[in-house]
């Protein structure tokens, strides 16, 4: 150990540059080999005339070590490449997260498409099934047959119409019986009809309304409807009655009975509905000597 002289202290202080605070180094682009050499040369301590003093001082030794390590890190590209790999590794992790989110979105869209396809398939199959039922129900048409008609009462007399014009008046009271059968094996039918009308050519002399009903499957019934007219003005349009005024038992008046039967079948609730319309026209002769007796209409009706 020897005491430092003033000249040695002055030489050491003059040879070392003044200390400055360290600044962070940001790597934006990988430097080339030429730039690395320039940086290493610029960072290493250059003008140190007394090198043995530099080694003897612990402060100088630590600064030289840190500077040497910094220069070595710049000269060694593997350190920079490893830093790049770390950053790239982090980027790959973000891409993996994005891929995972995209996969989840894709799976959700696939589920939505699957549900839509299932709903569409259900509607198609239900429509086909409904069409099959509707086509099968069309083959089970109701069987309607007009049995007979009975004129219970008949009156022919003089009178006045609503405006007070004198004319002949007629009153008729009759009943009509039909047979209705539902041959269907898997549905019932709801039956209604239009008014039953009795005409002498274009003149309506009586009418009636059938009561609606429901006919169960594979069953039948007889339906009786009242057809009547009261004080219907004739205005001389029925000459057979005018000529037989004195002998009402001998007259014969041709009449037509017309109505439409409407049958509706509801299958699967009201989703499948089948309609059957049957237009019926029967010819009957009103005879004075057959009042209260049935007129057979089995072979006197047309069904459309």
Short mmCIF file of C-alpha atoms in Angstrom, two decimals:
data_model
loop_
_atom_site.label_atom_id
_atom_site.label_comp_id
_atom_site.label_asym_id
_atom_site.label_seq_id
_atom_site.Cartn_x
_atom_site.Cartn_y
_atom_site.Cartn_z
CA UNK A 1 0.00 0.00 0.00
CA UNK A 2 1.35 3.40 -0.87
CA UNK A 3 -0.17 6.81 -0.65
CA UNK A 4 -1.54 8.35 -3.81
CA UNK A 5 0.16 11.50 -4.97
CA UNK A 6 -1.70 14.56 -6.14
CA UNK A 7 -0.48 13.97 -9.68
CA UNK A 8 -1.92 10.45 -9.74
CA UNK A 9 -5.33 11.58 -8.46
CA UNK A 10 -5.40 14.36 -11.00
CA UNK A 11 -4.45 11.94 -13.78
CA UNK A 12 -7.20 9.48 -12.85
CA UNK A 13 -9.91 12.15 -12.66
CA UNK A 14 -8.87 13.65 -15.98
CA UNK A 15 -8.74 10.32 -17.81
CA UNK A 16 -12.29 9.17 -16.93
CA UNK A 17 -15.25 11.00 -18.43
CA UNK A 18 -17.83 12.56 -16.11
CA UNK A 19 -20.65 10.27 -14.96
CA UNK A 20 -24.00 10.70 -16.56
CA UNK A 21 -27.33 8.98 -15.71
CA UNK A 22 -28.15 5.87 -17.73
CA UNK A 23 -30.89 6.11 -20.28
CA UNK A 24 -33.07 3.21 -21.39
CA UNK A 25 -32.25 1.69 -24.74
CA UNK A 26 -35.17 0.93 -27.12
CA UNK A 27 -34.75 -1.60 -29.88
CA UNK A 28 -36.75 -0.77 -32.93
CA UNK A 29 -34.89 -2.64 -35.67
CA UNK A 30 -32.18 -5.22 -35.62
CA UNK A 31 -28.90 -3.44 -36.41
CA UNK A 32 -26.52 -4.68 -39.04
CA UNK A 33 -23.03 -5.98 -38.26
CA UNK A 34 -21.48 -2.69 -39.40
CA UNK A 35 -23.72 -0.69 -37.09
CA UNK A 36 -22.97 -3.06 -34.22
CA UNK A 37 -19.24 -2.49 -34.61
CA UNK A 38 -19.69 1.28 -34.70
CA UNK A 39 -21.82 1.19 -31.58
CA UNK A 40 -19.32 -1.02 -29.75
CA UNK A 41 -16.41 1.23 -30.66
CA UNK A 42 -18.26 4.34 -29.69
CA UNK A 43 -19.35 2.93 -26.36
CA UNK A 44 -15.97 1.54 -25.16
CA UNK A 45 -13.61 3.81 -23.19
CA UNK A 46 -10.93 5.12 -25.58
CA UNK A 47 -8.59 7.79 -24.22
CA UNK A 48 -7.25 6.26 -21.07
CA UNK A 49 -3.52 6.95 -21.03
CA UNK A 50 -2.88 5.27 -17.74
CA UNK A 51 -4.42 1.84 -18.16
CA UNK A 52 -2.92 0.46 -14.98
CA UNK A 53 -4.80 3.07 -12.96
CA UNK A 54 -8.00 2.00 -14.64
CA UNK A 55 -7.52 -1.54 -13.43
CA UNK A 56 -6.47 -0.50 -10.02
CA UNK A 57 -9.63 1.46 -9.29
CA UNK A 58 -12.74 -0.57 -8.35
CA UNK A 59 -15.03 2.14 -9.75
CA UNK A 60 -13.30 2.04 -13.10
CA UNK A 61 -13.41 -1.72 -13.06
CA UNK A 62 -17.19 -1.86 -12.59
CA UNK A 63 -17.77 0.72 -15.30
CA UNK A 64 -15.54 -1.14 -17.67
CA UNK A 65 -17.36 -4.41 -16.94
CA UNK A 66 -20.77 -2.92 -17.59
CA UNK A 67 -19.56 -1.21 -20.76
CA UNK A 68 -17.88 -4.38 -21.93
CA UNK A 69 -21.08 -6.38 -21.31
CA UNK A 70 -23.12 -3.81 -23.24
CA UNK A 71 -20.66 -3.91 -26.14
CA UNK A 72 -20.70 -7.69 -26.14
CA UNK A 73 -24.45 -7.72 -26.20
CA UNK A 74 -24.38 -5.45 -29.25
CA UNK A 75 -21.74 -7.56 -30.96
CA UNK A 76 -23.62 -10.78 -30.25
CA UNK A 77 -26.70 -10.95 -32.50
CA UNK A 78 -28.00 -13.99 -30.69
CA UNK A 79 -29.10 -11.84 -27.77
CA UNK A 80 -31.12 -9.61 -30.06
CA UNK A 81 -32.56 -12.55 -31.88
CA UNK A 82 -33.63 -14.11 -28.59
CA UNK A 83 -35.35 -10.83 -27.67
CA UNK A 84 -37.11 -10.94 -31.02
CA UNK A 85 -38.17 -14.51 -30.38
CA UNK A 86 -39.72 -13.50 -27.10
CA UNK A 87 -41.69 -10.75 -28.76
CA UNK A 88 -42.69 -13.05 -31.60
CA UNK A 89 -43.73 -15.66 -29.07
CA UNK A 90 -46.02 -13.16 -27.43
CA UNK A 91 -47.45 -12.26 -30.83
CA UNK A 92 -48.10 -15.92 -31.59
CA UNK A 93 -50.01 -16.20 -28.31
CA UNK A 94 -52.28 -13.34 -29.37
CA UNK A 95 -52.83 -15.01 -32.71
CA UNK A 96 -53.73 -18.24 -30.92
CA UNK A 97 -56.30 -16.35 -28.84
CA UNK A 98 -57.75 -14.84 -32.01
CA UNK A 99 -57.89 -18.26 -33.63
CA UNK A 100 -59.66 -19.63 -30.56
CA UNK A 101 -62.24 -16.83 -30.67
CA UNK A 102 -62.73 -17.39 -34.39
CA UNK A 103 -63.24 -21.08 -33.71
CA UNK A 104 -65.88 -20.31 -31.09
CA UNK A 105 -67.68 -17.94 -33.46
CA UNK A 106 -67.56 -20.58 -36.17
CA UNK A 107 -68.99 -23.23 -33.87
CA UNK A 108 -71.84 -20.90 -32.83
CA UNK A 109 -72.70 -20.13 -36.45
CA UNK A 110 -72.65 -23.86 -37.23
CA UNK A 111 -75.11 -24.47 -34.38
CA UNK A 112 -77.42 -21.73 -35.69
CA UNK A 113 -77.34 -23.25 -39.17
CA UNK A 114 -78.06 -26.67 -37.72
CA UNK A 115 -81.08 -25.39 -35.80
CA UNK A 116 -82.41 -23.62 -38.88
CA UNK A 117 -82.01 -26.78 -40.94
CA UNK A 118 -83.84 -28.81 -38.29
CA UNK A 119 -86.73 -26.31 -38.17
CA UNK A 120 -86.96 -26.27 -41.96
CA UNK A 121 -86.89 -30.07 -42.06
CA UNK A 122 -89.67 -30.23 -39.46
CA UNK A 123 -91.89 -27.88 -41.47
CA UNK A 124 -91.25 -29.80 -44.68
CA UNK A 125 -92.07 -33.13 -43.06
CA UNK A 126 -95.15 -31.71 -41.33
CA UNK A 127 -96.36 -30.24 -44.62
CA UNK A 128 -95.87 -33.56 -46.39
CA UNK A 129 -97.69 -35.39 -43.62
CA UNK A 130 -100.57 -32.89 -43.74
CA UNK A 131 -100.83 -33.25 -47.52
CA UNK A 132 -100.95 -37.02 -47.16
CA UNK A 133 -103.74 -36.78 -44.59
CA UNK A 134 -105.63 -34.28 -46.73
CA UNK A 135 -105.34 -36.51 -49.80
CA UNK A 136 -106.45 -39.55 -47.81
CA UNK A 137 -109.46 -37.67 -46.39
CA UNK A 138 -110.65 -36.68 -49.86
CA UNK A 139 -111.46 -40.31 -50.63
CA UNK A 140 -114.02 -40.50 -47.79
CA UNK A 141 -116.86 -38.43 -49.20
CA UNK A 142 -120.05 -38.34 -47.12
CA UNK A 143 -122.96 -40.39 -48.42
CA UNK A 144 -126.17 -38.33 -48.67
CA UNK A 145 -129.48 -39.75 -49.78
CA UNK A 146 -132.86 -37.96 -49.83
CA UNK A 147 -135.46 -40.48 -48.64
CA UNK A 148 -138.86 -38.90 -48.95
CA UNK A 149 -140.95 -35.77 -48.56
CA UNK A 150 -144.33 -35.47 -46.89
CA UNK A 151 -146.77 -32.58 -47.49
CA UNK A 152 -148.53 -32.29 -44.19
CA UNK A 153 -150.77 -29.37 -45.04
CA UNK A 154 -151.77 -27.42 -48.13
CA UNK A 155 -154.04 -24.37 -48.39
CA UNK A 156 -155.09 -22.43 -51.46
CA UNK A 157 -157.26 -19.32 -51.06
CA UNK A 158 -157.80 -15.77 -52.21
CA UNK A 159 -156.10 -12.91 -50.40
CA UNK A 160 -154.09 -9.72 -50.69
CA UNK A 161 -150.32 -9.28 -50.88
CA UNK A 162 -148.36 -6.80 -48.76
CA UNK A 163 -149.25 -3.89 -51.01
CA UNK A 164 -152.97 -4.75 -50.92
CA UNK A 165 -153.22 -6.22 -54.42
CA UNK A 166 -155.81 -9.07 -54.51
CA UNK A 167 -154.37 -12.40 -55.62
CA UNK A 168 -154.43 -16.11 -54.86
CA UNK A 169 -152.43 -17.19 -51.78
CA UNK A 170 -150.88 -20.55 -50.97
CA UNK A 171 -149.62 -22.09 -47.69
CA UNK A 172 -147.55 -25.28 -47.53
CA UNK A 173 -146.21 -27.29 -44.62
CA UNK A 174 -143.93 -30.27 -45.37
CA UNK A 175 -141.07 -32.34 -44.00
CA UNK A 176 -138.06 -33.82 -45.80
CA UNK A 177 -136.04 -36.77 -44.56
CA UNK A 178 -132.48 -37.53 -45.67
CA UNK A 179 -129.90 -40.11 -44.70
CA UNK A 180 -126.37 -38.92 -43.90
CA UNK A 181 -123.40 -41.28 -43.52
CA UNK A 182 -119.78 -40.51 -42.69
CA UNK A 183 -117.51 -43.31 -44.02
CA UNK A 184 -114.27 -41.79 -42.75
CA UNK A 185 -112.21 -43.92 -40.37
CA UNK A 186 -110.14 -41.24 -38.63
CA UNK A 187 -112.13 -38.00 -38.45
CA UNK A 188 -115.58 -36.59 -37.73
CA UNK A 189 -117.39 -34.06 -39.90
CA UNK A 190 -119.33 -30.90 -39.06
CA UNK A 191 -122.42 -30.61 -41.26
CA UNK A 192 -124.37 -27.50 -42.22
CA UNK A 193 -126.53 -26.56 -45.20
CA UNK A 194 -127.98 -23.71 -47.14
CA UNK A 195 -131.74 -23.05 -46.77
CA UNK A 196 -133.87 -25.80 -48.29
CA UNK A 197 -136.13 -24.15 -50.85
CA UNK A 198 -139.21 -25.40 -52.69
CA UNK A 199 -139.82 -23.71 -56.04
CA UNK A 200 -142.43 -23.69 -58.72
CA UNK A 201 -140.08 -22.76 -61.54
CA UNK A 202 -138.73 -19.39 -60.31
CA UNK A 203 -141.37 -18.83 -57.65
CA UNK A 204 -140.35 -19.84 -54.13
CA UNK A 205 -143.32 -21.16 -52.22
CA UNK A 206 -141.61 -22.69 -49.15
CA UNK A 207 -138.21 -22.84 -47.38
CA UNK A 208 -136.59 -24.35 -44.29
CA UNK A 209 -133.26 -24.56 -42.47
CA UNK A 210 -131.58 -27.77 -41.38
CA UNK A 211 -130.06 -27.90 -37.91
CA UNK A 212 -126.32 -28.28 -37.98
CA UNK A 213 -124.74 -31.37 -36.42
CA UNK A 214 -121.50 -33.30 -36.07
CA UNK A 215 -121.24 -36.79 -37.45
CA UNK A 216 -118.67 -39.09 -35.89
CA UNK A 217 -116.52 -41.42 -37.94
CA UNK A 218 -118.05 -44.51 -39.54
CA UNK A 219 -121.59 -43.61 -38.48
CA UNK A 220 -124.84 -42.43 -40.04
CA UNK A 221 -128.10 -40.72 -39.08
CA UNK A 222 -131.44 -39.58 -40.47
CA UNK A 223 -132.10 -35.88 -40.62
CA UNK A 224 -135.60 -34.38 -40.84
CA UNK A 225 -136.07 -30.77 -41.90
CA UNK A 226 -139.27 -28.73 -42.01
CA UNK A 227 -139.94 -26.85 -45.23
CA UNK A 228 -142.90 -24.49 -45.10
CA UNK A 229 -144.38 -21.35 -46.57
CA UNK A 230 -147.24 -19.15 -45.39
CA UNK A 231 -149.50 -16.88 -47.45
CA UNK A 232 -147.31 -16.81 -50.55
CA UNK A 233 -148.88 -14.69 -53.36
CA UNK A 234 -149.19 -16.57 -56.66
CA UNK A 235 -150.43 -13.86 -59.06
CA UNK A 236 -152.00 -16.59 -61.19
CA UNK A 237 -148.72 -18.30 -62.10
CA UNK A 238 -149.99 -21.82 -61.22
CA UNK A 239 -152.85 -22.51 -63.68
CA UNK A 240 -153.29 -26.08 -62.36
CA UNK A 241 -154.57 -24.66 -59.09
CA UNK A 242 -156.81 -22.12 -60.80
CA UNK A 243 -158.46 -24.81 -62.90
CA UNK A 244 -159.01 -27.13 -59.96
CA UNK A 245 -160.23 -24.58 -57.45
CA UNK A 246 -163.44 -26.54 -56.90
CA UNK A 247 -161.71 -29.94 -56.76
CA UNK A 248 -158.42 -29.62 -54.88
CA UNK A 249 -158.02 -33.38 -54.63
CA UNK A 250 -157.32 -33.62 -58.33
CA UNK A 251 -154.56 -31.04 -58.86
CA UNK A 252 -150.91 -31.92 -59.50
CA UNK A 253 -148.19 -29.24 -59.24
CA UNK A 254 -144.55 -30.01 -60.18
CA UNK A 255 -142.07 -28.58 -57.67
CA UNK A 256 -138.29 -28.55 -57.18
CA UNK A 257 -136.49 -28.94 -53.88
CA UNK A 258 -132.93 -27.52 -53.85
CA UNK A 259 -130.25 -27.17 -51.16
CA UNK A 260 -126.50 -27.57 -50.62
CA UNK A 261 -124.99 -29.81 -47.94
CA UNK A 262 -121.67 -28.59 -46.52
CA UNK A 263 -119.45 -31.00 -44.63
CA UNK A 264 -116.16 -29.95 -43.01
CA UNK A 265 -113.57 -32.27 -41.54
CA UNK A 266 -110.91 -30.91 -39.15
CA UNK A 267 -107.80 -33.08 -38.99
CA UNK A 268 -104.93 -32.36 -36.56
CA UNK A 269 -107.03 -29.75 -34.85
CA UNK A 270 -107.74 -27.05 -37.43
CA UNK A 271 -104.41 -27.36 -39.22
CA UNK A 272 -105.77 -29.67 -41.92
CA UNK A 273 -109.30 -28.93 -43.12
CA UNK A 274 -111.24 -30.85 -45.73
CA UNK A 275 -114.49 -29.59 -47.24
CA UNK A 276 -117.21 -31.52 -49.02
CA UNK A 277 -119.98 -29.62 -50.82
CA UNK A 278 -122.93 -31.48 -52.27
CA UNK A 279 -125.54 -29.67 -54.32
CA UNK A 280 -128.87 -31.53 -54.34
CA UNK A 281 -131.89 -30.96 -56.56
CA UNK A 282 -135.02 -33.13 -56.25
CA UNK A 283 -138.17 -33.14 -58.37
CA UNK A 284 -141.45 -33.77 -56.59
CA UNK A 285 -145.09 -33.52 -57.61
CA UNK A 286 -147.53 -32.08 -55.15
CA UNK A 287 -150.79 -34.01 -55.51
CA UNK A 288 -154.00 -33.16 -53.75
CA UNK A 289 -154.87 -36.80 -53.07
CA UNK A 290 -151.50 -37.60 -51.41
CA UNK A 291 -151.48 -35.07 -48.60
CA UNK A 292 -149.93 -36.59 -45.46
CA UNK A 293 -148.35 -39.43 -47.42
CA UNK A 294 -144.61 -39.72 -48.16
CA UNK A 295 -143.39 -39.01 -51.65
CA UNK A 296 -140.46 -41.28 -52.42
CA UNK A 297 -137.51 -39.23 -53.70
CA UNK A 298 -134.82 -41.91 -53.80
CA UNK A 299 -134.71 -41.90 -57.59
CA UNK A 300 -135.83 -38.31 -58.11
CA UNK A 301 -132.75 -36.36 -56.98
CA UNK A 302 -129.58 -35.18 -58.66
CA UNK A 303 -126.37 -34.90 -56.63
CA UNK A 304 -123.52 -32.69 -57.70
#
